[in-house]
Tab-separated table of C-alpha atoms in Angstrom:
chain	number	residue	atom	x	y	z
Y	959	MET	CA	55.316	15.416	-164.220
Y	960	ASP	CA	53.567	12.028	-164.143
Y	961	LYS	CA	52.516	11.848	-160.477
Y	962	LEU	CA	51.300	8.251	-160.721
Y	963	ARG	CA	54.653	7.185	-162.120
Y	964	VAL	CA	56.439	9.095	-159.346
Y	965	SER	CA	54.463	7.199	-156.724
Y	966	ARG	CA	55.101	3.850	-158.408
Y	967	ASN	CA	58.839	4.527	-158.770
Y	968	PHE	CA	59.236	5.394	-155.094
Y	969	SER	CA	57.125	2.482	-153.888
Y	970	ALA	CA	59.220	0.108	-156.015
Y	971	ALA	CA	62.439	1.634	-154.659
Y	972	ALA	CA	61.375	1.547	-151.001
Y	973	PRO	CA	63.217	-1.713	-150.123
Y	974	SER	CA	66.514	-0.425	-151.576
Y	975	TYR	CA	66.136	3.234	-150.621
Y	976	ASN	CA	67.961	3.323	-147.283
Y	977	ALA	CA	71.094	1.701	-148.721
Y	978	HIS	CA	71.441	4.358	-151.439
Y	979	ALA	CA	69.932	7.591	-150.073
Y	980	PHE	CA	73.172	9.019	-148.625
Y	981	LEU	CA	72.588	12.476	-150.121
Y	982	GLN	CA	68.990	12.563	-148.908
Y	983	ARG	CA	70.178	11.801	-145.366
Y	984	LYS	CA	72.748	14.585	-145.643
Y	985	THR	CA	70.167	17.133	-146.779
Y	986	ALA	CA	67.649	15.965	-144.163
Y	987	ASP	CA	70.177	16.425	-141.377
Y	988	HIS	CA	71.007	19.936	-142.535
Y	989	LEU	CA	67.367	20.889	-143.041
Y	990	LEU	CA	66.661	19.808	-139.474
Y	991	THR	CA	69.189	22.370	-138.209
Y	992	LEU	CA	67.217	25.124	-139.975
Y	993	THR	CA	63.957	24.337	-138.188
Y	994	PRO	CA	62.813	26.601	-135.308
Y	995	CYS	CA	64.363	26.025	-131.893
Y	996	SER	CA	60.909	25.636	-130.355
Y	997	LEU	CA	57.354	25.200	-131.547
Y	998	ASN	CA	53.873	26.020	-130.335
Y	999	THR	CA	51.289	23.283	-130.039
Y	1000	GLY	CA	50.154	21.738	-133.301
Y	1001	THR	CA	50.982	18.829	-135.571
Y	1002	ILE	CA	54.495	18.348	-136.959
Y	1003	VAL	CA	54.319	16.918	-140.477
Y	1004	ASP	CA	57.142	15.109	-142.261
Y	1005	LEU	CA	55.818	15.658	-145.786
Y	1006	GLY	CA	57.256	13.101	-148.186
Y	1007	CYS	CA	58.671	11.130	-145.278
Y	1008	GLY	CA	60.140	8.351	-147.429
Y	1009	THR	CA	61.221	5.468	-145.223
Y	1010	GLY	CA	61.028	7.678	-142.113
Y	1011	TYR	CA	64.668	8.698	-141.684
Y	1012	SER	CA	63.832	12.187	-140.352
Y	1013	LEU	CA	61.208	11.063	-137.852
Y	1014	LYS	CA	63.676	10.261	-135.069
Y	1015	GLY	CA	65.450	13.597	-135.531
Y	1016	LEU	CA	62.177	15.531	-135.439
Y	1017	ALA	CA	60.936	13.615	-132.395
Y	1018	THR	CA	64.234	14.156	-130.555
Y	1019	ARG	CA	64.543	17.849	-131.439
Y	1020	PHE	CA	61.025	18.827	-130.441
Y	1021	ARG	CA	59.879	15.995	-128.115
Y	1022	HIS	CA	56.514	16.543	-129.716
Y	1023	PRO	CA	53.662	14.067	-129.177
Y	1024	ASP	CA	51.816	14.929	-132.401
Y	1025	LEU	CA	53.993	13.838	-135.340
Y	1026	LEU	CA	52.575	12.807	-138.727
Y	1027	ALA	CA	54.610	11.018	-141.426
Y	1028	LEU	CA	53.043	11.562	-144.835
Y	1029	ASP	CA	54.017	10.132	-148.242
Y	1030	SER	CA	52.270	9.634	-151.581
Y	1031	ALA	CA	54.063	6.307	-152.190
Y	1032	PRO	CA	52.418	3.439	-150.261
Y	1033	GLY	CA	55.671	1.437	-150.261
Y	1034	MET	CA	57.544	4.251	-148.554
Y	1035	ALA	CA	54.777	4.948	-146.046
Y	1036	ALA	CA	54.654	1.254	-145.088
Y	1037	ILE	CA	58.344	1.266	-144.150
Y	1038	ALA	CA	58.049	4.609	-142.329
Y	1039	ALA	CA	55.235	3.136	-140.215
Y	1040	LYS	CA	57.670	0.522	-138.906
Y	1041	CYS	CA	59.628	3.316	-137.181
Y	1042	GLN	CA	56.692	3.522	-134.752
Y	1043	ILE	CA	57.141	7.260	-134.334
Y	1044	GLY	CA	53.933	9.254	-134.534
Y	1045	SER	CA	51.318	8.274	-137.079
Y	1046	THR	CA	51.640	7.527	-140.793
Y	1047	ALA	CA	49.327	8.342	-143.702
Y	1048	ILE	CA	49.287	8.363	-147.490
Y	1049	GLY	CA	48.683	11.736	-149.093
Y	1050	ARG	CA	49.798	14.228	-151.721
Y	1051	ALA	CA	51.521	17.555	-151.112
Y	1052	GLU	CA	48.912	19.339	-153.248
Y	1053	ARG	CA	46.054	18.012	-151.117
Y	1054	LEU	CA	47.126	17.376	-147.550
Y	1055	PRO	CA	44.836	15.226	-145.386
Y	1056	ILE	CA	45.210	17.813	-142.623
Y	1057	ARG	CA	42.812	20.320	-141.063
Y	1058	ARG	CA	43.229	24.014	-141.753
Y	1059	HIS	CA	45.584	25.862	-139.378
Y	1060	SER	CA	46.497	22.718	-137.426
Y	1061	CYS	CA	50.264	22.372	-138.004
Y	1062	SER	CA	53.113	24.053	-136.177
Y	1063	LEU	CA	55.768	22.727	-138.590
Y	1064	ILE	CA	55.792	21.152	-142.051
Y	1065	PHE	CA	59.161	19.552	-142.802
Y	1066	SER	CA	59.808	18.355	-146.360
Y	1067	ASN	CA	63.165	17.068	-147.571
Y	1068	MET	CA	63.812	16.652	-151.312
Y	1069	VAL	CA	60.144	16.236	-152.228
Y	1070	PHE	CA	58.701	19.311	-153.926
Y	1071	GLN	CA	60.647	18.741	-157.158
Y	1072	TRP	CA	58.307	15.818	-157.813
Y	1073	CYS	CA	55.271	18.114	-157.955
Y	1074	PRO	CA	54.197	19.568	-161.341
Y	1075	SER	CA	53.996	23.058	-159.827
Y	1076	LEU	CA	55.328	24.511	-156.600
Y	1077	THR	CA	52.574	27.136	-156.324
Y	1078	PRO	CA	49.688	24.889	-155.176
Y	1079	VAL	CA	52.021	23.019	-152.836
Y	1080	ILE	CA	53.076	26.151	-150.973
Y	1081	ALA	CA	49.458	27.364	-150.867
Y	1082	GLU	CA	48.341	24.043	-149.397
Y	1083	CYS	CA	51.094	24.103	-146.771
Y	1084	LEU	CA	50.056	27.631	-145.808
Y	1085	ARG	CA	46.463	26.435	-145.439
Y	1086	ALA	CA	47.575	23.705	-143.035
Y	1087	LEU	CA	49.945	25.843	-140.956
Y	1088	LYS	CA	48.888	27.630	-137.808
Y	1089	PRO	CA	49.597	31.387	-137.654
Y	1090	GLY	CA	53.320	31.656	-136.985
Y	1091	GLY	CA	53.902	28.083	-138.116
Y	1092	SER	CA	56.969	27.135	-140.143
Y	1093	LEU	CA	57.512	25.424	-143.488
Y	1094	CYS	CA	61.017	24.002	-143.912
Y	1095	PHE	CA	61.870	22.338	-147.201
Y	1096	SER	CA	64.718	21.451	-149.516
Y	1097	LEU	CA	64.763	20.724	-153.238
Y	1098	PRO	CA	67.317	20.526	-156.072
Y	1099	ASN	CA	68.206	23.565	-158.149
Y	1100	PRO	CA	69.202	23.709	-161.865
Y	1101	THR	CA	72.863	22.836	-161.224
Y	1102	THR	CA	71.801	19.347	-160.122
Y	1103	LEU	CA	73.132	16.614	-162.438
Y	1104	HIS	CA	74.187	19.224	-164.987
Y	1105	GLU	CA	77.006	16.921	-166.146
Y	1106	LEU	CA	74.547	14.160	-167.019
Y	1107	ARG	CA	72.154	16.652	-168.615
Y	1108	GLN	CA	74.982	18.044	-170.731
Y	1109	SER	CA	76.001	14.564	-171.888
Y	1110	TRP	CA	72.463	13.710	-172.962
Y	1111	ALA	CA	72.167	17.054	-174.783
Y	1112	PHE	CA	74.886	15.979	-177.211
Y	1113	LEU	CA	72.659	13.092	-178.312
Y	1114	ASP	CA	69.123	14.504	-178.421
Y	1115	SER	CA	66.800	17.197	-177.053
Y	1116	ALA	CA	64.466	14.920	-175.069
Y	1117	ASP	CA	63.822	15.359	-171.325
Y	1118	HIS	CA	66.141	12.891	-169.612
Y	1119	ILE	CA	66.805	14.943	-166.466
Y	1120	HIS	CA	64.133	16.885	-164.592
Y	1121	ARG	CA	64.064	20.659	-164.794
Y	1122	PHE	CA	64.517	22.098	-161.311
Y	1123	PRO	CA	63.520	25.639	-160.225
Y	1124	ASN	CA	66.215	28.162	-159.409
Y	1125	ILE	CA	66.410	29.847	-156.022
Y	1126	ALA	CA	64.818	33.077	-157.305
Y	1127	GLU	CA	61.791	31.150	-158.602
Y	1128	VAL	CA	61.403	29.317	-155.298
Y	1129	ARG	CA	61.645	32.529	-153.295
Y	1130	ALA	CA	59.102	34.267	-155.535
Y	1131	THR	CA	56.630	31.408	-155.180
Y	1132	VAL	CA	56.895	31.381	-151.385
Y	1133	LEU	CA	56.557	35.152	-151.081
Y	1134	SER	CA	53.636	35.370	-153.527
Y	1135	ALA	CA	51.770	32.817	-151.398
Y	1136	GLY	CA	51.867	35.277	-148.493
Y	1137	MET	CA	54.624	33.638	-146.456
Y	1138	SER	CA	57.826	35.318	-145.320
Y	1139	ILE	CA	61.243	33.748	-145.783
Y	1140	THR	CA	63.138	33.395	-142.533
Y	1141	CYS	CA	66.075	31.533	-144.051
Y	1142	CYS	CA	67.159	30.908	-147.639
Y	1143	GLU	CA	70.279	28.875	-148.293
Y	1144	SER	CA	71.965	27.132	-151.219
Y	1145	ARG	CA	74.505	24.324	-150.923
Y	1146	THR	CA	76.344	22.433	-153.636
Y	1147	TYR	CA	77.371	18.810	-153.127
Y	1148	HIS	CA	79.864	17.078	-155.419
Y	1149	ILE	CA	79.361	13.329	-155.179
Y	1150	ARG	CA	81.795	10.809	-156.606
Y	1151	TYR	CA	80.511	7.605	-158.183
Y	1152	GLU	CA	82.513	4.607	-159.352
Y	1153	SER	CA	81.076	4.910	-162.848
Y	1154	LEU	CA	78.226	6.352	-164.897
Y	1155	LEU	CA	76.339	3.090	-164.397
Y	1156	SER	CA	76.775	3.467	-160.626
Y	1157	LEU	CA	75.180	6.930	-160.786
Y	1158	MET	CA	72.267	5.728	-162.899
Y	1159	MET	CA	71.657	2.727	-160.655
Y	1160	ASN	CA	71.739	4.990	-157.603
Y	1161	LEU	CA	69.007	7.166	-159.114
Y	1162	LYS	CA	66.909	4.083	-159.821
Y	1163	ASN	CA	67.441	2.619	-156.340
Y	1164	ILE	CA	66.159	5.775	-154.621
Y	1165	GLY	CA	63.151	6.065	-156.953
Y	1166	ALA	CA	64.497	9.145	-158.736
Y	1167	ALA	CA	63.944	7.812	-162.236
Y	1168	ASN	CA	62.717	10.126	-164.981
Y	1169	SER	CA	59.008	10.743	-164.361
Y	1170	SER	CA	58.523	13.558	-166.840
Y	1171	SER	CA	55.307	13.333	-168.842
Y	1172	ARG	CA	57.472	14.172	-171.884
Y	1173	ARG	CA	60.028	11.414	-171.311
Y	1174	ARG	CA	60.749	8.796	-173.956
Y	1175	ASN	CA	59.350	5.360	-173.141
Y	1176	GLY	CA	61.430	2.214	-173.244
Y	1177	LEU	CA	64.861	1.138	-172.030
Y	1178	THR	CA	68.028	2.980	-172.975
Y	1179	ALA	CA	70.166	0.898	-175.334
Y	1180	PRO	CA	73.609	-0.188	-174.044
Y	1181	SER	CA	75.255	1.602	-176.974
Y	1182	VAL	CA	73.617	4.867	-175.858
Y	1183	ILE	CA	74.841	4.357	-172.292
Y	1184	ARG	CA	78.362	3.823	-173.575
Y	1185	ARG	CA	78.138	6.996	-175.648
Y	1186	ILE	CA	76.904	9.037	-172.680
Y	1187	ASP	CA	79.768	7.611	-170.636
Y	1188	GLU	CA	82.231	8.806	-173.285
Y	1189	LEU	CA	80.686	12.287	-173.283
Y	1190	TYR	CA	80.418	12.640	-169.495
Y	1191	PRO	CA	82.908	15.254	-168.210
Y	1192	ARG	CA	85.574	13.869	-165.898
Y	1193	ARG	CA	88.063	15.615	-163.657
Y	1194	HIS	CA	90.570	12.783	-163.956
Y	1195	GLU	CA	91.324	9.754	-166.116
Y	1196	GLY	CA	89.434	6.548	-165.327
Y	1197	SER	CA	85.858	5.432	-164.860
Y	1198	GLU	CA	85.089	7.423	-161.689
Y	1199	ILE	CA	82.793	10.409	-162.201
Y	1200	SER	CA	81.553	13.331	-160.134
Y	1201	ALA	CA	77.948	14.522	-160.118
Y	1202	THR	CA	76.775	17.908	-158.887
Y	1203	TRP	CA	73.748	18.265	-156.642
Y	1204	GLY	CA	72.715	21.853	-155.981
Y	1205	ILE	CA	70.210	22.069	-153.132
Y	1206	THR	CA	68.006	24.985	-152.085
Y	1207	TYR	CA	66.944	25.151	-148.431
Y	1208	ILE	CA	64.026	27.342	-147.360
Y	1209	ARG	CA	62.459	28.124	-144.004
Y	1210	ALA	CA	59.265	30.133	-144.416
Y	1211	THR	CA	56.913	31.468	-141.782
Y	1212	ALA	CA	53.266	32.443	-141.584
Y	1213	PRO	CA	52.545	35.252	-140.909
Y	1214	ALA	CA	55.380	37.403	-142.265
Y	1215	THR	CA	58.675	37.864	-140.417
Y	1216	SER	CA	62.001	39.352	-141.472
Y	1217	GLY	CA	64.230	37.222	-143.670
Y	1218	MET	CA	67.874	36.510	-144.232
Y	1219	THR	CA	69.979	34.755	-146.860
Y	1220	ARG	CA	72.958	32.542	-146.114
Y	1221	GLU	CA	76.020	31.998	-148.250
Y	1222	THR	CA	76.429	29.162	-150.736
Y	1223	ASN	CA	78.684	26.275	-149.663
Y	1224	ASP	CA	80.463	23.659	-151.810
Y	1225	ILE	CA	80.726	20.204	-150.267
Y	1226	GLU	CA	82.567	17.104	-151.510
Y	1227	LEU	CA	81.008	13.686	-150.855
Y	1228	SER	CA	81.739	10.174	-152.057
Y	1229	ALA	CA	79.217	7.502	-152.993
Y	1230	THR	CA	81.756	4.769	-152.454
């Protein structure tokens, strides 16, 4: 993963992000319901805050005076600061600008997939959490955009879609870090787009362009786009397509507590 490219992509997409991040708002709202009902004193961190959508929900749920919005993309952090909720800073998930054992909650929606490895991220969150503090995060699983991945696979073997960890890998990483899993949930969203181009433009407008260090450089030729469109699986005739987004939700606690797993849910959404 090219972290510098990730930051640049999200900063460039910041002005258009709110108009296109409907799935990210959906996952943020659900992740908020999985947070603890109450918290001890300590900082609440919105890690990878984006434009600050979750800040109002966190502030309302906990009525907490110490709220920090943190993002590695300066363009995103600048917009989040305009929410005027808590404080805002620029920082990476692998190296949080936060004192040891100072946080009661770290909330991170659809962020960790942009880190080269989940292991140092979880370890760093554990360092920042107070004993008994909670880490609540969501990230895509391997079913995400499998239709688009499959279409590209007919053409070449290059990395066009990111590789996302499965739920077992995520659980193992969290547990090996010394945290317990209080809640583990998987949801599948099926989102309809007007066309393949609409899907690809949506990814660009939220900053989710391919940032793999093994990606091919340069623009994709129109003829290739047309071929991918022909290969893309459709449920019905016409230009409209459906894209799958499989999302893993985790609530982890330090120190260890008992855990539970919730059932998988399929949800239909429309981008139009």
